[in-house]
Tab-separated table of C-alpha atoms in Angstrom:
chain	number	residue	atom	x	y	z
X	1	MET	CA	113.233	104.491	123.818
X	2	ARG	CA	115.718	101.724	123.037
X	3	LEU	CA	116.261	99.026	120.462
X	4	GLU	CA	116.941	95.804	122.346
X	5	LYS	CA	117.061	93.207	119.563
X	6	LEU	CA	117.667	93.334	115.825
X	7	SER	CA	117.504	90.503	113.315
X	8	LEU	CA	118.302	90.789	109.584
X	9	THR	CA	117.733	88.280	106.791
X	10	ASN	CA	118.842	88.840	103.169
X	11	TYR	CA	119.048	92.598	103.740
X	12	LYS	CA	121.372	94.337	101.272
X	13	ASN	CA	124.767	92.564	101.664
X	14	ILE	CA	123.803	90.862	104.956
X	15	ASP	CA	122.585	87.274	104.675
X	16	SER	CA	121.780	86.742	108.354
X	17	LYS	CA	122.737	88.673	111.491
X	18	SER	CA	121.238	89.076	114.954
X	19	PHE	CA	122.139	91.555	117.678
X	20	ASN	CA	121.263	92.137	121.327
X	21	PHE	CA	121.743	95.737	122.418
X	22	LYS	CA	121.964	96.532	126.141
X	23	GLU	CA	124.336	99.501	126.226
X	24	ASN	CA	123.800	103.267	125.826
X	25	ILE	CA	126.351	103.490	123.017
X	26	ILE	CA	126.737	100.771	120.402
X	27	CYS	CA	129.728	100.963	118.061
X	28	LEU	CA	129.884	99.006	114.810
X	29	VAL	CA	133.487	98.837	113.611
X	30	GLY	CA	134.842	97.262	110.424
X	31	ASN	CA	136.209	97.854	106.959
X	32	ASN	CA	134.261	99.634	104.258
X	33	GLY	CA	131.726	97.390	102.527
X	34	VAL	CA	131.146	94.913	105.365
X	35	GLY	CA	127.637	96.210	106.121
X	36	LYS	CA	127.999	98.620	109.062
X	37	SER	CA	125.864	101.297	107.409
X	38	ASN	CA	123.349	98.652	106.335
X	39	VAL	CA	122.747	97.771	109.981
X	40	LEU	CA	121.941	101.429	110.653
X	41	SER	CA	119.784	101.515	107.539
X	42	SER	CA	117.757	98.576	108.862
X	43	ILE	CA	117.098	100.425	112.138
X	44	TYR	CA	115.988	103.474	110.142
X	45	HIS	CA	113.848	101.125	108.034
X	46	LEU	CA	111.949	99.942	111.104
X	47	CYS	CA	111.342	103.482	112.338
X	48	PHE	CA	110.276	104.994	108.998
X	49	GLY	CA	109.167	102.084	106.844
X	50	LYS	CA	111.946	102.642	104.304
X	51	SER	CA	115.735	102.643	103.927
X	52	PHE	CA	117.570	105.951	104.233
X	53	ILE	CA	120.062	104.903	101.551
X	54	ASN	CA	117.670	103.484	98.931
X	55	SER	CA	113.882	103.558	99.240
X	56	SER	CA	113.410	100.933	96.489
X	57	SER	CA	112.365	97.664	98.124
X	58	VAL	CA	113.794	95.503	95.326
X	59	SER	CA	117.263	97.051	95.680
X	60	ASN	CA	117.310	96.146	99.377
X	61	ILE	CA	117.073	92.404	98.651
X	62	GLN	CA	120.403	90.589	98.885
X	63	PHE	CA	121.656	89.510	95.468
X	64	GLY	CA	120.540	85.999	94.579
X	65	THR	CA	117.607	85.902	97.024
X	66	ASP	CA	113.889	86.683	96.694
X	67	PHE	CA	113.038	88.480	99.939
X	68	TYR	CA	114.368	90.350	102.932
X	69	MET	CA	113.166	90.666	106.503
X	70	ILE	CA	113.976	93.016	109.374
X	71	LYS	CA	112.815	92.337	112.916
X	72	GLY	CA	113.289	94.610	115.885
X	73	VAL	CA	112.227	94.641	119.520
X	74	PHE	CA	112.023	98.099	121.087
X	75	SER	CA	111.525	99.146	124.681
X	76	LYS	CA	109.219	102.164	124.831
X	77	ASP	CA	107.896	103.503	128.141
X	78	ASN	CA	108.956	100.179	129.702
X	79	VAL	CA	106.746	98.292	127.232
X	80	GLN	CA	108.197	95.999	124.560
X	81	GLU	CA	107.165	96.750	120.981
X	82	SER	CA	107.855	94.342	118.112
X	83	LEU	CA	108.327	95.669	114.557
X	84	ASN	CA	108.618	93.417	111.517
X	85	PHE	CA	109.263	94.646	107.975
X	86	SER	CA	109.422	92.225	105.048
X	87	TYR	CA	109.311	92.282	101.285
X	88	LYS	CA	109.195	89.475	98.732
X	89	ARG	CA	110.100	90.158	95.116
X	90	GLY	CA	106.937	90.895	93.106
X	91	ASN	CA	104.777	91.308	96.229
X	92	THR	CA	103.785	94.278	98.378
X	93	LYS	CA	105.691	95.339	101.478
X	94	VAL	CA	104.416	93.982	104.790
X	95	PHE	CA	104.978	96.107	107.891
X	96	LYS	CA	103.750	94.830	111.263
X	97	ARG	CA	103.695	96.256	114.758
X	98	ASN	CA	103.107	93.695	117.470
X	99	GLY	CA	101.759	91.317	114.819
X	100	GLU	CA	99.271	93.784	113.292
X	101	VAL	CA	99.776	95.030	109.733
X	102	PHE	CA	99.995	98.787	109.119
X	103	LYS	CA	97.517	99.905	106.467
X	104	LYS	CA	99.400	103.171	105.906
X	105	ILE	CA	103.087	103.816	106.640
X	106	SER	CA	102.181	107.416	107.548
X	107	ASP	CA	100.345	106.078	110.629
X	108	HIS	CA	103.714	104.806	111.869
X	109	ILE	CA	105.786	107.989	111.364
X	110	GLY	CA	106.667	109.649	114.661
X	111	GLN	CA	105.868	106.615	116.811
X	112	PHE	CA	109.537	105.609	116.950
X	113	PRO	CA	111.478	108.889	116.555
X	114	LEU	CA	114.980	108.658	115.160
X	115	VAL	CA	117.829	110.960	114.139
X	116	ILE	CA	120.532	109.929	111.688
X	117	VAL	CA	123.822	111.590	110.740
X	118	SER	CA	125.418	110.062	107.648
X	119	PRO	CA	127.729	110.932	104.725
X	120	TYR	CA	124.578	111.386	102.634
X	121	ASP	CA	123.807	114.482	104.708
X	122	ASN	CA	126.280	116.385	102.529
X	123	ASP	CA	123.329	116.780	100.171
X	124	ILE	CA	121.818	119.147	102.753
X	125	ILE	CA	124.697	121.514	102.011
X	126	TYR	CA	125.515	120.789	98.368
X	127	GLY	CA	122.270	119.342	97.008
X	128	GLY	CA	119.142	121.047	95.714
X	129	SER	CA	116.483	122.664	97.861
X	130	LEU	CA	114.584	119.346	98.071
X	131	PHE	CA	117.127	117.985	100.557
X	132	ARG	CA	116.737	120.974	102.871
X	133	ARG	CA	112.937	120.840	102.656
X	134	ASN	CA	113.133	117.133	103.477
X	135	LEU	CA	115.193	118.015	106.555
X	136	MET	CA	112.471	120.380	107.800
X	137	ASP	CA	109.577	118.140	106.838
X	138	GLY	CA	111.209	115.024	108.294
X	139	ILE	CA	111.442	116.702	111.704
X	140	ILE	CA	108.019	118.359	111.684
X	141	GLY	CA	106.359	115.233	110.283
X	142	GLN	CA	107.535	113.154	113.259
X	143	THR	CA	105.806	115.540	115.673
X	144	ASP	CA	102.744	116.794	113.783
X	145	LYS	CA	100.395	114.309	112.100
X	146	LYS	CA	98.254	117.062	110.528
X	147	PHE	CA	101.328	118.563	108.863
X	148	LEU	CA	102.323	115.156	107.497
X	149	ILE	CA	98.841	114.664	106.011
X	150	ASP	CA	98.931	118.197	104.541
X	151	LEU	CA	102.306	117.462	102.990
X	152	ILE	CA	101.092	114.202	101.411
X	153	ASN	CA	97.970	115.895	100.039
X	154	TYR	CA	99.891	118.919	98.752
X	155	LYS	CA	102.314	116.721	96.796
X	156	LYS	CA	99.389	114.778	95.332
X	157	ILE	CA	97.540	117.911	94.184
X	158	LEU	CA	100.771	119.470	92.904
X	159	GLY	CA	101.341	116.389	90.764
X	160	GLN	CA	97.794	116.610	89.416
X	161	ARG	CA	98.162	120.299	88.573
X	162	ASN	CA	101.469	119.660	86.830
X	163	ALA	CA	99.908	116.815	84.840
X	164	LEU	CA	97.099	119.153	83.752
X	165	LEU	CA	99.629	121.755	82.610
X	166	LYS	CA	101.538	119.136	80.650
X	167	MET	CA	98.318	117.866	79.067
X	168	ASN	CA	97.520	121.424	77.986
X	169	TYR	CA	100.909	121.640	76.270
X	170	GLN	CA	100.172	118.447	74.355
X	171	LYS	CA	96.533	119.188	73.442
X	172	ARG	CA	96.614	123.012	73.490
X	173	LYS	CA	93.473	123.101	75.605
X	174	LEU	CA	93.502	123.989	79.305
X	175	ASP	CA	90.501	123.123	81.485
X	176	PHE	CA	90.366	126.235	83.698
X	177	SER	CA	87.565	124.846	85.882
X	178	ILE	CA	89.764	121.921	86.983
X	179	LEU	CA	92.780	124.239	87.272
X	180	GLU	CA	90.834	126.471	89.670
X	181	ILE	CA	89.979	123.493	91.876
X	182	TYR	CA	93.665	122.549	92.086
X	183	ASN	CA	94.651	126.170	92.735
X	184	LYS	CA	92.214	126.514	95.609
X	185	SER	CA	93.467	123.329	97.299
X	186	LEU	CA	97.145	124.197	96.749
X	187	ILE	CA	96.686	127.664	98.227
X	188	GLU	CA	94.771	126.440	101.269
X	189	ILE	CA	97.133	123.571	102.111
X	190	GLY	CA	100.267	125.413	100.938
X	191	ASN	CA	99.642	128.306	103.315
X	192	ARG	CA	99.377	125.904	106.256
X	193	ILE	CA	102.611	124.147	105.258
X	194	HIS	CA	104.460	127.460	104.902
X	195	GLU	CA	103.287	128.767	108.267
X	196	LYS	CA	104.239	125.520	109.993
X	197	ARG	CA	107.721	125.530	108.478
X	198	LYS	CA	108.183	129.201	109.325
X	199	SER	CA	107.209	128.766	112.989
X	200	PHE	CA	109.302	125.596	113.228
X	201	ILE	CA	112.467	127.319	111.945
X	202	GLU	CA	112.062	130.119	114.502
X	203	ILE	CA	112.361	127.529	117.268
X	204	PHE	CA	114.788	125.178	115.559
X	205	LYS	CA	117.408	127.774	114.576
X	206	LYS	CA	117.952	128.701	118.228
X	207	LEU	CA	118.624	125.078	119.166
X	208	PHE	CA	120.904	124.651	116.168
X	209	LYS	CA	122.889	127.804	116.903
X	210	SER	CA	123.434	126.742	120.504
X	211	TYR	CA	124.883	123.376	119.459
X	212	TYR	CA	127.096	124.827	116.745
X	213	LEU	CA	128.546	127.415	119.120
X	214	SER	CA	129.359	124.623	121.584
X	215	ILE	CA	131.140	122.545	118.943
X	216	SER	CA	133.043	125.550	117.559
X	217	GLU	CA	133.757	126.876	121.085
X	218	ASN	CA	132.111	130.213	120.176
X	219	LYS	CA	134.791	130.923	117.580
X	220	GLU	CA	132.353	131.130	114.646
X	221	THR	CA	128.932	132.633	114.004
X	222	ILE	CA	126.226	130.618	112.256
X	223	LYS	CA	122.824	131.542	110.870
X	224	ILE	CA	119.870	129.837	109.149
X	225	ASN	CA	117.651	131.786	106.763
X	226	PHE	CA	114.251	130.405	105.755
X	227	LYS	CA	113.755	131.321	102.112
X	228	SER	CA	110.235	131.152	100.713
X	229	GLN	CA	108.254	132.829	97.947
X	230	LEU	CA	105.434	133.075	100.479
X	231	ASN	CA	107.426	135.045	103.062
X	232	ASN	CA	106.483	138.381	101.492
X	233	ASN	CA	103.823	137.366	98.975
X	234	ASN	CA	100.233	136.144	98.971
X	235	TYR	CA	100.061	132.614	97.536
X	236	ASN	CA	96.810	133.360	95.715
X	237	ASP	CA	98.471	136.297	93.941
X	238	LEU	CA	101.557	134.220	93.119
X	239	ILE	CA	99.466	131.481	91.513
X	240	LYS	CA	97.591	133.982	89.343
X	241	GLN	CA	100.703	135.925	88.343
X	242	SER	CA	102.647	132.798	87.385
X	243	LEU	CA	99.974	131.174	85.173
X	244	GLU	CA	101.605	132.041	81.853
X	245	ARG	CA	104.981	130.901	83.131
X	246	ASP	CA	103.487	127.680	84.506
X	247	ILE	CA	101.849	126.936	81.159
X	248	LEU	CA	105.126	127.597	79.348
X	249	PHE	CA	107.224	125.396	81.659
X	250	GLN	CA	104.456	122.782	82.221
X	251	PHE	CA	104.821	122.772	86.001
X	252	THR	CA	103.919	124.885	89.027
X	253	THR	CA	106.681	127.438	89.514
X	254	GLN	CA	105.451	129.100	92.718
X	255	GLY	CA	104.662	127.739	96.155
X	256	PRO	CA	106.066	126.121	99.311
X	257	HIS	CA	107.474	123.282	97.181
X	258	LYS	CA	110.191	125.840	96.364
X	259	ASP	CA	111.029	126.658	100.004
X	260	ASP	CA	114.684	126.479	100.977
X	261	LEU	CA	117.171	127.008	103.795
X	262	GLU	CA	120.384	129.046	103.620
X	263	PHE	CA	123.301	128.406	105.984
X	264	LEU	CA	125.661	131.299	106.654
X	265	LEU	CA	128.997	130.903	108.456
X	266	ASN	CA	130.493	134.207	109.578
X	267	GLY	CA	128.143	135.878	107.091
X	268	PHE	CA	129.117	133.718	104.083
X	269	GLN	CA	127.512	130.648	102.516
X	270	ILE	CA	129.038	127.627	104.216
X	271	LYS	CA	128.867	125.483	101.056
X	272	LYS	CA	131.258	127.895	99.337
X	273	PHE	CA	133.487	129.098	102.145
X	274	GLY	CA	133.263	126.500	104.932
X	275	SER	CA	135.966	123.910	105.561
X	276	GLN	CA	135.108	120.197	105.659
X	277	GLY	CA	135.315	120.266	109.447
X	278	GLN	CA	132.999	123.295	109.666
X	279	GLN	CA	130.513	121.724	107.278
X	280	LYS	CA	130.543	118.476	109.235
X	281	SER	CA	130.053	120.435	112.458
X	282	LEU	CA	127.075	122.186	110.871
X	283	LEU	CA	125.477	118.872	109.889
X	284	ILE	CA	126.027	117.376	113.331
X	285	SER	CA	124.602	120.512	114.972
X	286	LEU	CA	121.519	120.237	112.767
X	287	LYS	CA	120.979	116.674	113.917
X	288	LEU	CA	121.630	117.426	117.595
X	289	ALA	CA	119.028	120.197	117.349
X	290	GLN	CA	116.699	117.744	115.630
X	291	TYR	CA	117.168	115.330	118.538
X	292	GLU	CA	116.312	117.986	121.118
X	293	PHE	CA	113.283	119.196	119.155
X	294	LEU	CA	111.910	115.665	118.794
X	295	LYS	CA	112.540	114.847	122.438
X	296	LYS	CA	110.688	117.953	123.600
X	297	ASN	CA	107.751	117.488	121.244
X	298	THR	CA	107.252	113.718	121.498
X	299	GLY	CA	108.302	113.100	125.089
X	300	ILE	CA	110.506	110.268	123.777
X	301	LYS	CA	114.283	110.132	123.537
X	302	PRO	CA	114.914	109.329	119.853
X	303	ILE	CA	117.400	106.711	118.781
X	304	VAL	CA	120.502	108.360	117.295
X	305	LEU	CA	122.460	106.863	114.390
X	306	LEU	CA	125.929	108.313	113.733
X	307	ASP	CA	127.296	106.863	110.507
X	308	ASP	CA	131.012	107.545	110.005
X	309	ILE	CA	130.867	110.971	111.679
X	310	PHE	CA	134.423	111.101	113.059
X	311	ASP	CA	136.072	111.200	109.656
X	312	LYS	CA	137.316	114.732	108.804
X	313	LEU	CA	136.750	115.999	112.368
X	314	ASP	CA	139.668	116.992	114.560
X	315	GLN	CA	139.976	115.279	117.944
X	316	LYS	CA	138.842	118.378	119.820
X	317	ARG	CA	135.535	118.519	117.961
X	318	VAL	CA	135.063	114.770	118.438
X	319	GLU	CA	135.496	115.181	122.192
X	320	LEU	CA	133.047	118.081	122.272
X	321	ILE	CA	130.430	116.051	120.381
X	322	MET	CA	130.814	113.104	122.757
X	323	GLN	CA	130.512	115.502	125.695
X	324	LEU	CA	127.273	116.883	124.248
X	325	ILE	CA	125.957	113.326	123.907
X	326	GLU	CA	126.835	112.554	127.510
X	327	ASN	CA	125.484	115.835	128.926
X	328	ASN	CA	122.137	115.370	127.187
X	329	TYR	CA	122.045	111.670	128.038
X	330	PHE	CA	120.781	110.388	124.737
X	331	GLY	CA	118.639	107.316	125.124
X	332	GLN	CA	120.621	105.148	122.717
X	333	VAL	CA	123.363	105.976	120.200
X	334	PHE	CA	124.693	103.811	117.356
X	335	ILE	CA	128.093	104.723	115.883
X	336	THR	CA	129.883	103.261	112.853
X	337	ASP	CA	133.544	103.731	112.003
X	338	THR	CA	136.348	101.987	110.152
X	339	ASP	CA	138.926	102.785	112.856
X	340	LYS	CA	138.514	101.011	116.198
X	341	ASP	CA	141.271	103.061	117.848
X	342	ARG	CA	139.580	106.314	116.802
X	343	VAL	CA	136.297	105.143	118.353
X	344	LEU	CA	137.997	104.102	121.582
X	345	LYS	CA	139.732	107.465	121.760
X	346	ALA	CA	136.400	109.251	121.287
X	347	LEU	CA	134.807	107.170	124.040
X	348	GLN	CA	137.668	107.300	126.539
X	349	THR	CA	136.075	110.011	128.692
X	350	THR	CA	132.458	108.828	128.617
X	351	LYS	CA	130.803	107.367	131.679
X	352	LEU	CA	128.019	105.803	129.618
X	353	LYS	CA	128.023	102.077	128.954
X	354	TYR	CA	129.199	101.155	125.486
X	355	LYS	CA	130.017	98.079	123.447
X	356	ILE	CA	132.025	97.637	120.257
X	357	HIS	CA	130.741	95.141	117.705
X	358	GLU	CA	133.370	94.245	115.121
X	359	ILE	CA	131.634	93.609	111.778
X	360	VAL	CA	133.454	91.349	109.322
């Protein structure tokens, strides 16, 4: 799959830009603040129906204007696909594929697979468990429509159960009949979500480990642990045992919405003991593994967005990453950087076609 054309109007700090992309590797080079990352964000926007930097539609409108529009033409299985995303202040979002409006964004997820590596990925290491669950769910959701629907429904029921618990705190009266209905649904859907994540990690961690060992030249050992309250406990029992605690805290304290991932480097938590280069290598390895998983499970080569990845990486690791890209022949890769010479140095050994777009 490839993105052939991109057109932006009033998107973030970009008033109007159009691109034609013919090469395997597209490099966007320019100073900070000129909009390089916003171009990547617009590509992500077309593939997922939202920005990866800010999901609020209003905040994506260029200051002083009333709307924004993103248009893209993709080549998929030798067939051209047109995507158009627009939003006007005060109105609803309009997302079209080949001229037809999507009724639900979830119907679109996974149709145009994409992998992004950005500075915001540091939240996977330093942020709360939500960021690591989002990593898992974002990969699985692009390959498994039933899982995505389960996830949407689980979050909806979880919100309803939490609202009931909060209402009980305010009125001192808990409707146990409604609570039982929520419990039953949470347990049924939650068990499916947990099992899917657990089986996914068993496959994914092998891919991830292979990439990290390549980047580190087998000098370091890496491990992912899937941490879940459901690993060694029955969800039905957990829900019953935590009722008093849930009532006290006014939210559901047990379940797959608490799942997490732990990253160990040479047996120690990488967020505490890993260097910046090691942490960056971990994040890139996660995304390379994501690419391979998506490619195998969708039959499509995802678009890859690499936002400012060469910063804080030594030249040797940069060369290894570019070699991995070339060996796996990624369908299309977009790279941003502030340093044109650094990009040229990274690309000096590649045989793939590339083009540098200087953004001003």
